[in-house]
CSV table of C-alpha atoms and ligand atoms in Angstrom, one decimal:
chain,number,residue,atom,x,y,z
A,397,MET,CA,-66.0,72.0,366.3
A,398,GLN,CA,-65.8,70.4,362.9
A,399,LYS,CA,-62.3,69.4,361.7
A,400,VAL,CA,-61.8,69.7,358.1
A,401,THR,CA,-59.0,68.2,356.0
A,402,TRP,CA,-57.3,70.8,353.9
A,403,ILE,CA,-55.5,69.8,350.7
A,404,PRO,CA,-54.0,73.0,349.2
A,405,GLY,CA,-53.0,71.1,345.9
A,406,ASP,CA,-50.9,72.4,342.9
A,407,GLY,CA,-50.5,75.7,341.1
A,408,ILE,CA,-53.0,78.3,342.2
A,409,GLY,CA,-54.6,75.7,344.7
A,410,PRO,CA,-52.5,76.8,347.8
A,411,GLU,CA,-53.4,80.5,347.0
A,412,VAL,CA,-57.1,80.2,346.5
A,413,THR,CA,-57.7,77.6,349.2
A,414,LYS,CA,-55.8,79.5,351.8
A,415,SER,CA,-58.0,82.5,350.9
A,416,ALA,CA,-61.1,80.3,351.4
A,417,CYS,CA,-59.9,79.0,354.7
A,418,ASP,CA,-58.9,82.3,356.0
A,419,ILE,CA,-62.3,83.6,355.2
A,420,VAL,CA,-64.2,80.6,356.9
A,421,LEU,CA,-62.2,81.3,360.0
A,422,ALA,CA,-63.1,85.0,359.8
A,423,SER,CA,-66.7,84.2,359.4
A,424,GLY,CA,-66.9,82.7,362.9
A,425,ALA,CA,-67.7,79.2,361.7
A,426,ALA,CA,-66.9,76.4,364.2
A,427,VAL,CA,-64.3,74.9,362.0
A,428,GLU,CA,-60.6,73.9,362.2
A,429,PHE,CA,-58.5,72.8,359.4
A,430,GLU,CA,-55.9,70.0,359.3
A,431,GLU,CA,-53.6,70.5,356.3
A,432,VAL,CA,-52.3,67.6,354.4
A,433,ALA,CA,-50.2,67.6,351.1
A,434,ALA,CA,-51.3,65.8,347.8
A,435,GLY,CA,-50.6,66.5,344.1
A,436,MET,CA,-48.0,66.7,341.5
A,437,VAL,CA,-45.5,68.6,343.9
A,438,GLU,CA,-46.1,66.2,346.7
A,439,GLY,CA,-45.5,63.4,344.2
A,440,GLU,CA,-42.1,65.0,343.0
A,441,ARG,CA,-41.1,65.3,346.7
A,442,THR,CA,-41.9,62.1,348.1
A,443,GLY,CA,-42.7,59.8,345.2
A,444,THR,CA,-46.3,59.4,345.9
A,445,PRO,CA,-48.8,62.1,344.9
A,446,LEU,CA,-51.6,60.9,347.3
A,447,PRO,CA,-50.0,59.7,350.6
A,448,ALA,CA,-51.8,57.5,353.1
A,449,ALA,CA,-51.8,60.5,355.5
A,450,VAL,CA,-54.5,62.1,353.3
A,451,PHE,CA,-56.8,59.1,353.7
A,452,GLU,CA,-56.0,58.9,357.4
A,453,SER,CA,-57.0,62.6,357.9
A,454,ILE,CA,-60.2,62.2,355.7
A,455,ALA,CA,-61.3,59.1,357.8
A,456,ARG,CA,-60.9,61.2,360.9
A,457,ASN,CA,-62.8,64.3,359.5
A,458,GLN,CA,-65.2,63.2,356.8
A,459,VAL,CA,-65.0,66.7,355.2
A,460,VAL,CA,-62.5,68.0,352.8
A,461,ILE,CA,-61.5,71.2,351.1
A,462,LYS,CA,-59.3,70.6,348.2
A,463,GLY,CA,-57.4,72.6,345.8
A,464,PRO,CA,-56.8,71.7,342.2
A,465,THR,CA,-54.0,69.0,341.6
A,466,GLN,CA,-52.0,68.8,338.5
A,467,THR,CA,-52.0,65.9,336.0
A,468,PRO,CA,-49.8,65.7,333.1
A,469,PHE,CA,-51.4,65.4,329.6
A,470,GLY,CA,-50.9,62.1,327.9
A,471,GLY,CA,-48.2,59.5,329.0
A,472,ASP,CA,-48.8,56.8,331.4
A,473,TYR,CA,-49.0,58.7,334.6
A,474,ARG,CA,-51.0,56.8,337.3
A,475,VAL,CA,-51.9,57.6,340.9
A,476,ARG,CA,-51.2,54.4,342.8
A,477,ILE,CA,-53.0,53.6,345.9
A,478,GLU,CA,-52.5,51.0,348.5
A,479,ARG,CA,-55.3,50.9,351.1
A,480,LYS,CA,-56.4,48.4,353.7
A,481,ASN,CA,-60.1,47.1,353.3
A,482,ASP,CA,-62.6,46.2,355.9
A,483,LYS,CA,-60.8,42.8,356.4
A,484,GLY,CA,-57.4,44.4,357.0
A,485,VAL,CA,-56.1,43.2,353.5
A,486,ILE,CA,-54.1,45.7,351.5
A,487,GLU,CA,-55.7,46.4,348.2
A,488,LYS,CA,-53.8,48.2,345.3
A,489,ARG,CA,-55.4,50.3,342.6
A,490,SER,CA,-54.5,53.0,340.3
A,491,HIS,CA,-56.2,56.1,338.9
A,492,PRO,CA,-55.6,58.7,336.2
A,493,SER,CA,-55.5,61.5,338.5
A,494,VAL,CA,-55.5,62.7,342.3
A,495,ALA,CA,-58.8,64.2,341.9
A,496,ILE,CA,-60.4,61.1,340.3
A,497,ALA,CA,-58.5,58.8,342.8
A,498,LEU,CA,-60.1,60.8,345.8
A,499,ARG,CA,-63.6,60.7,344.3
A,500,LYS,CA,-63.3,57.0,343.5
A,501,GLU,CA,-61.7,55.8,346.7
A,502,LEU,CA,-64.0,57.9,349.0
A,503,GLY,CA,-67.1,56.8,347.0
A,504,LEU,CA,-68.0,60.5,346.2
A,505,TYR,CA,-70.6,59.5,343.5
A,506,VAL,CA,-71.9,63.0,342.6
A,507,ASN,CA,-70.4,66.2,341.7
A,508,VAL,CA,-72.7,69.2,342.4
A,509,ARG,CA,-71.8,72.3,340.3
A,510,PRO,CA,-74.1,75.4,340.8
A,511,VAL,CA,-73.8,78.0,338.2
A,512,ARG,CA,-75.3,81.5,338.6
A,513,ASN,CA,-74.7,85.1,338.1
A,514,TYR,CA,-73.1,87.1,340.8
A,515,PRO,CA,-73.2,90.9,341.4
A,516,SER,CA,-70.9,92.8,339.3
A,517,VAL,CA,-69.5,89.9,337.5
A,518,GLN,CA,-69.7,90.8,333.9
A,519,SER,CA,-71.0,88.1,331.7
A,520,ARG,CA,-73.0,87.6,328.5
A,521,TYR,CA,-76.1,86.7,330.5
A,522,ASP,CA,-77.6,88.0,333.7
A,523,ASN,CA,-80.3,85.4,334.2
A,524,VAL,CA,-78.5,82.0,334.7
A,525,ASP,CA,-79.2,79.8,337.8
A,526,ILE,CA,-78.5,76.3,337.0
A,527,ILE,CA,-77.4,73.3,339.2
A,528,ILE,CA,-75.3,70.7,337.4
A,529,PHE,CA,-75.2,67.2,338.7
A,530,ARG,CA,-72.3,65.2,337.3
A,531,GLU,CA,-72.2,61.3,338.0
A,532,ASN,CA,-68.7,61.1,339.3
A,533,SER,CA,-67.7,57.4,339.5
A,534,GLU,CA,-67.9,55.8,336.1
A,535,ASP,CA,-68.4,56.5,332.2
A,536,LEU,CA,-65.0,57.1,330.4
A,537,TYR,CA,-63.4,58.2,333.7
A,538,THR,CA,-62.8,54.6,334.9
A,539,GLY,CA,-59.2,55.0,333.4
A,540,MET,CA,-59.5,51.6,331.5
A,541,GLU,CA,-57.6,52.6,328.5
A,542,ARG,CA,-54.9,50.8,326.4
A,543,MET,CA,-52.9,50.9,323.2
A,544,ILE,CA,-54.2,48.1,320.9
A,545,ASP,CA,-51.3,48.6,318.5
A,546,GLU,CA,-48.9,51.5,317.8
A,547,GLY,CA,-51.7,53.5,315.9
A,548,THR,CA,-54.9,52.6,317.9
A,549,ALA,CA,-56.0,53.4,321.4
A,550,GLU,CA,-59.1,52.2,323.1
A,551,ALA,CA,-61.0,53.3,326.2
A,552,ILE,CA,-63.9,51.6,328.1
A,553,LYS,CA,-67.2,53.5,329.0
A,554,ILE,CA,-69.0,52.1,331.9
A,555,ILE,CA,-72.6,53.1,332.8
A,556,SER,CA,-74.4,51.0,335.3
A,557,PHE,CA,-78.1,51.0,336.5
A,558,ARG,CA,-76.9,51.2,340.1
A,559,ALA,CA,-74.6,54.4,339.8
A,560,THR,CA,-77.3,56.1,337.6
A,561,GLU,CA,-80.1,55.5,339.7
A,562,ARG,CA,-78.0,56.7,342.7
A,563,VAL,CA,-77.0,60.0,341.1
A,564,SER,CA,-80.5,60.5,339.7
A,565,LYS,CA,-82.1,60.1,343.2
A,566,PHE,CA,-79.5,62.5,344.6
A,567,ALA,CA,-80.3,65.1,341.9
A,568,LEU,CA,-84.1,64.7,342.2
A,569,ASP,CA,-84.0,65.0,346.2
A,570,TYR,CA,-81.8,68.0,345.8
A,571,MET,CA,-84.1,69.7,343.3
A,572,ARG,CA,-87.1,68.8,345.5
A,573,ARG,CA,-85.5,70.4,348.6
A,574,LEU,CA,-84.8,73.6,346.7
A,575,LYS,CA,-88.3,73.6,345.0
A,576,ARG,CA,-86.8,73.6,341.6
A,577,LYS,CA,-89.0,72.2,338.9
A,578,LYS,CA,-87.1,70.9,335.8
A,579,LEU,CA,-84.3,68.5,335.4
A,580,THR,CA,-82.7,68.0,332.1
A,581,VAL,CA,-80.7,64.9,331.3
A,582,GLY,CA,-77.9,65.2,328.8
A,583,HIS,CA,-76.8,62.2,326.9
A,584,LYS,CA,-75.9,60.8,323.5
A,585,ALA,CA,-78.4,57.9,323.5
A,586,ASN,CA,-78.8,58.3,319.7
A,587,VAL,CA,-75.3,57.0,319.2
A,588,MET,CA,-74.2,55.3,322.4
A,589,LYS,CA,-77.6,53.4,322.7
A,590,MET,CA,-76.4,50.9,325.4
A,591,THR,CA,-74.5,53.1,327.7
A,592,ASP,CA,-76.1,56.6,327.4
A,593,GLY,CA,-79.4,54.8,326.6
A,594,LEU,CA,-79.2,53.1,330.0
A,595,PHE,CA,-78.4,56.5,331.7
A,596,LEU,CA,-81.4,58.2,330.1
A,597,LYS,CA,-83.8,55.3,330.7
A,598,THR,CA,-82.7,55.1,334.5
A,599,ALA,CA,-83.1,58.7,334.9
A,600,GLN,CA,-86.4,58.7,333.5
A,601,GLU,CA,-87.6,55.7,335.5
A,602,THR,CA,-86.3,57.3,338.7
A,603,ALA,CA,-88.1,60.6,338.1
A,604,LYS,CA,-91.5,58.9,338.1
A,605,ALA,CA,-91.4,58.9,341.9
A,606,TYR,CA,-91.0,62.8,341.8
A,607,PRO,CA,-94.0,64.1,340.0
A,608,GLU,CA,-93.5,67.7,340.7
A,609,ILE,CA,-90.3,67.7,338.8
A,610,THR,CA,-90.4,67.6,335.0
A,611,LEU,CA,-87.6,65.3,333.6
A,612,ASP,CA,-86.5,66.7,330.3
A,613,GLN,CA,-83.7,65.4,328.0
A,614,ARG,CA,-81.5,66.9,325.4
A,615,VAL,CA,-78.6,65.2,323.2
A,616,VAL,CA,-75.6,66.7,324.7
A,617,ASP,CA,-74.6,68.6,321.5
A,618,ALA,CA,-77.8,70.4,321.2
A,619,LEU,CA,-77.7,70.9,325.0
A,620,CYS,CA,-74.5,72.8,324.5
A,621,MET,CA,-75.9,75.0,321.8
A,622,GLU,CA,-79.0,75.8,323.8
A,623,LEU,CA,-77.0,76.6,326.9
A,624,VAL,CA,-75.0,79.2,324.9
A,625,MET,CA,-78.2,80.8,323.3
A,626,LYS,CA,-80.8,80.7,326.1
A,627,PRO,CA,-79.3,79.4,329.5
A,628,GLU,CA,-82.4,80.8,331.4
A,629,ILE,CA,-84.6,77.8,330.2
A,630,PHE,CA,-82.6,75.4,332.3
A,631,ASP,CA,-83.0,74.7,336.0
A,632,GLY,CA,-81.0,71.6,336.7
A,633,LEU,CA,-78.8,69.4,334.5
A,634,LEU,CA,-78.0,65.7,335.1
A,635,LEU,CA,-75.2,64.3,333.2
A,636,PRO,CA,-72.7,61.3,332.9
A,637,ASN,CA,-69.2,61.9,334.1
A,638,LEU,CA,-67.4,63.3,330.9
A,639,TYR,CA,-70.2,65.4,329.7
A,640,GLY,CA,-70.7,66.7,333.1
A,641,ASP,CA,-67.1,67.9,333.2
A,642,ILE,CA,-67.2,69.6,329.8
A,643,VAL,CA,-70.7,71.1,330.2
A,644,SER,CA,-69.8,72.5,333.6
A,645,ASP,CA,-66.8,74.5,332.3
A,646,LEU,CA,-69.0,75.7,329.4
A,647,ALA,CA,-71.6,76.8,332.0
A,648,ALA,CA,-68.9,78.5,334.1
A,649,GLY,CA,-68.2,80.6,330.8
A,650,LEU,CA,-71.7,81.8,330.8
A,651,VAL,CA,-71.5,83.5,334.3
A,652,GLY,CA,-68.0,84.9,334.2
A,653,GLY,CA,-65.5,82.0,333.9
A,654,LEU,CA,-63.7,79.4,335.8
A,655,GLY,CA,-62.9,81.8,338.7
A,656,VAL,CA,-66.5,81.9,339.8
A,657,ALA,CA,-67.6,78.0,339.5
A,658,PRO,CA,-67.5,76.1,342.8
A,659,GLY,CA,-68.4,72.4,343.4
A,660,ALA,CA,-69.0,69.6,345.8
A,661,ASN,CA,-68.2,66.0,345.5
A,662,ILE,CA,-70.7,64.1,347.8
A,663,GLY,CA,-70.8,60.5,349.0
A,664,PRO,CA,-72.5,58.5,351.7
A,665,ASP,CA,-69.8,59.0,354.3
A,666,CYS,CA,-68.0,62.1,353.4
A,667,ALA,CA,-67.7,65.2,351.0
A,668,MET,CA,-65.0,67.1,349.2
A,669,PHE,CA,-65.4,70.6,348.2
A,670,GLU,CA,-63.4,71.9,345.3
A,671,ALA,CA,-63.7,74.6,342.6
A,672,VAL,CA,-64.4,73.4,338.9
A,673,HIS,CA,-61.2,75.1,337.8
A,674,GLY,CA,-57.7,73.3,337.5
A,675,SER,CA,-54.3,74.3,338.8
A,676,ALA,CA,-53.8,77.2,336.3
A,677,PRO,CA,-50.1,76.9,335.9
A,678,ASP,CA,-50.1,80.0,333.6
A,679,ILE,CA,-51.0,82.4,336.7
A,680,ALA,CA,-49.7,80.3,339.7
A,681,GLY,CA,-47.7,82.2,342.2
A,682,LYS,CA,-48.6,85.6,340.7
A,683,ASP,CA,-51.4,86.5,343.2
A,684,VAL,CA,-53.9,87.1,340.5
A,685,ALA,CA,-56.0,84.0,340.7
A,686,ASN,CA,-59.7,84.5,341.5
A,687,PRO,CA,-60.3,82.9,344.9
A,688,MET,CA,-64.2,83.1,344.4
A,689,ALA,CA,-64.8,79.5,343.3
A,690,ALA,CA,-62.7,78.2,346.2
A,691,ILE,CA,-64.5,80.4,348.7
A,692,LEU,CA,-67.9,79.6,347.2
A,693,SER,CA,-67.0,75.8,347.5
A,694,ALA,CA,-66.2,76.6,351.2
A,695,VAL,CA,-69.7,78.2,351.4
A,696,MET,CA,-71.2,74.9,350.2
A,697,MET,CA,-69.0,73.0,352.7
A,698,LEU,CA,-70.4,75.2,355.6
A,699,ARG,CA,-74.0,74.5,354.4
A,700,TYR,CA,-73.3,70.7,354.3
A,701,ILE,CA,-72.0,70.7,357.8
A,702,GLY,CA,-75.1,72.7,359.1
A,703,GLN,CA,-73.3,76.1,359.7
A,704,SER,CA,-75.6,78.1,357.3
A,705,GLN,CA,-75.2,81.3,359.3
A,706,ALA,CA,-71.7,81.4,358.7
A,707,ALA,CA,-72.2,80.6,355.0
A,708,ASP,CA,-74.8,83.4,354.8
A,709,ARG,CA,-72.2,85.9,356.3
A,710,ILE,CA,-69.6,84.9,353.8
A,711,ASP,CA,-72.0,85.2,350.8
A,712,LYS,CA,-73.0,88.8,352.0
A,713,ALA,CA,-69.4,89.8,352.5
A,714,LEU,CA,-68.4,88.5,349.1
A,715,SER,CA,-71.4,90.3,347.5
A,716,HIS,CA,-70.2,93.6,349.1
A,717,VAL,CA,-66.8,93.3,347.8
A,718,LEU,CA,-68.0,92.3,344.3
A,719,LYS,CA,-70.2,95.2,344.3
A,720,GLU,CA,-67.5,97.8,345.4
A,721,LYS,CA,-65.3,96.3,342.5
A,722,ARG,CA,-62.1,97.9,343.9
A,723,ASP,CA,-60.5,94.8,345.4
A,724,ILE,CA,-61.5,92.1,342.9
A,725,THR,CA,-59.2,90.1,340.8
A,726,PRO,CA,-58.2,91.0,337.1
A,727,ASP,CA,-60.4,88.2,335.5
A,728,LEU,CA,-63.4,89.9,337.2
A,729,GLY,CA,-62.2,93.4,335.7
A,730,GLY,CA,-60.6,94.6,339.0
A,731,GLY,CA,-57.3,95.8,340.0
A,732,GLY,CA,-56.9,93.7,343.2
A,733,GLY,CA,-55.3,90.2,343.6
A,734,THR,CA,-55.9,87.1,345.5
A,735,ARG,CA,-54.7,88.3,348.8
A,736,ARG,CA,-56.3,91.8,348.5
A,737,MET,CA,-59.7,90.4,347.6
A,738,THR,CA,-59.4,87.9,350.5
A,739,GLU,CA,-58.5,90.7,353.1
A,740,ALA,CA,-61.3,92.8,351.7
A,741,ILE,CA,-63.8,89.9,352.4
A,742,VAL,CA,-62.1,89.3,355.8
A,743,ALA,CA,-62.6,93.1,356.6
A,744,LYS,CA,-66.2,93.0,355.7
A,745,LEU,CA,-66.9,90.0,358.0
A,746,LYS,CA,-65.1,91.7,360.9
A,747,ASP,CA,-67.4,94.9,360.3
A,748,SER,CA,-70.7,92.9,360.1
B,1816,NAI,P1,-57.4,75.4,334.4
B,1816,NAI,O1,-58.8,75.4,334.9
B,1816,NAI,O2,-56.2,75.2,335.4
B,1816,NAI,O3,-57.2,76.7,333.5
B,1816,NAI,C1,-58.0,77.1,332.4
B,1816,NAI,C2,-57.8,78.6,332.2
B,1816,NAI,O4,-58.7,79.3,333.2
B,1816,NAI,C3,-56.5,79.3,332.4
B,1816,NAI,O5,-56.2,80.2,331.5
B,1816,NAI,C4,-56.4,79.6,333.8
B,1816,NAI,O6,-55.6,80.8,334.1
B,1816,NAI,C5,-57.9,80.1,334.0
B,1816,NAI,N1,-58.2,79.9,335.3
B,1816,NAI,C6,-58.4,78.8,336.1
B,1816,NAI,N2,-58.8,79.1,337.3
B,1816,NAI,C7,-58.8,80.4,337.5
B,1816,NAI,C8,-59.1,81.4,338.5
B,1816,NAI,N3,-59.4,80.9,339.8
B,1816,NAI,N4,-58.8,82.6,338.5
B,1816,NAI,C9,-58.5,83.2,337.2
B,1816,NAI,N5,-58.2,82.3,336.1
B,1816,NAI,C10,-58.4,81.1,336.3
B,1816,NAI,O7,-57.3,74.1,333.2
B,1816,NAI,P2,-56.3,73.5,332.5
B,1816,NAI,O8,-55.2,74.4,332.1
B,1816,NAI,O9,-56.8,72.6,331.5
B,1816,NAI,O10,-55.6,72.5,333.6
B,1816,NAI,C11,-54.4,72.8,334.3
B,1816,NAI,C12,-54.1,71.6,335.4
B,1816,NAI,O11,-55.2,71.5,336.2
B,1816,NAI,C13,-54.0,70.1,334.5
B,1816,NAI,O12,-52.9,69.5,335.0
B,1816,NAI,C14,-55.4,69.6,334.9
B,1816,NAI,O13,-55.2,68.2,335.0
B,1816,NAI,C15,-55.7,70.1,336.4
B,1816,NAI,N6,-57.0,70.1,336.7
B,1816,NAI,C16,-57.3,69.7,338.0
B,1816,NAI,C17,-58.6,69.6,338.6
B,1816,NAI,C18,-58.9,69.1,339.8
B,1816,NAI,O14,-57.8,68.8,340.6
B,1816,NAI,N7,-60.0,68.9,340.4
B,1816,NAI,C19,-59.6,70.1,337.7
B,1816,NAI,C20,-59.3,70.5,336.4
B,1816,NAI,C21,-57.9,70.5,335.8
């Protein structure tokens, strides 16, 4: 039995991750969930948005399902962490958000975000099948920002050979396993010659050990244009943190929106599965959030822990419910809600 840490999160997080957990349990997977709270609501309640209990649970289980957590725009909000290192010494650090704090503190160095068409999900294209690999530990997301004076702010962008080689190897190995043929690096090395230049060069050097995979490259602005015009030419994308974050939302828009875009954050010791979307405060508590991205993230989790049969069963049940259209959420053009769609998938799993 695999124990999985479940962080419901903020906004629509509790609704969509509950849906995913219910479906995993109905699939017959050998999984148990251990619920721990983190996020803005938890911060308001206890004074700390990321309590030590979260890290203790993750240390026990090594696998996490996480709902989105809310972060205020602007201001000086920081998520403060106190953790014992290997020598028992308490280290203090702070991060821009709960999601970034977890990714950094747990060493989750790559964010895998598959984007593809699903049955009955209306979109501008019907031939999209791309895996996005986003570097997850550095770039402009180190949170090193300051006001120089009242009218000027600066941020520091870090790109290292070590982190870029690590994420490149991960992406190339992943592509190799799936027999995919082309990995396109997105960058801005024409302007950021040192940082993005290093990212591109490192990816190109790393790819030499993978002769069966073509390493292609695009300046990120041109990449966005091509993604919108002919997404079918892309197979895998490798991007630094910030571009990866933006391009994966753009790519989600090609296949039906944020409601259908799952994700996995993976590191050497543990993995955290969370949808691409945020806490969607505009629709929270209304039972209209699409649970698909959370469900598909849970499917990625089941494959990661080696429970592929349960993952296949969920994929099949979800496809049935999508094809029938009756119970799907309003963003997919249906008249159902989060709960109704969940119950319909659970019913298909029980029948199968
Ligand atoms: P968002 O992804 O929450 O919402 C953008 C738009 O997409 C909204 O109109 C929303 O209603 C819609 N949407 C999102 N998920 C949906 C779903 N499952 N079903 C139907 N519609 C959906 O992005 P926004 O508004 O920029 O961010 C809100 C909050 O979420 C912010 O505090 C942000 O920091 C946080 N956030 C957290 C993330 C995480 O914890 N991993 C990731 C992204 C944002």
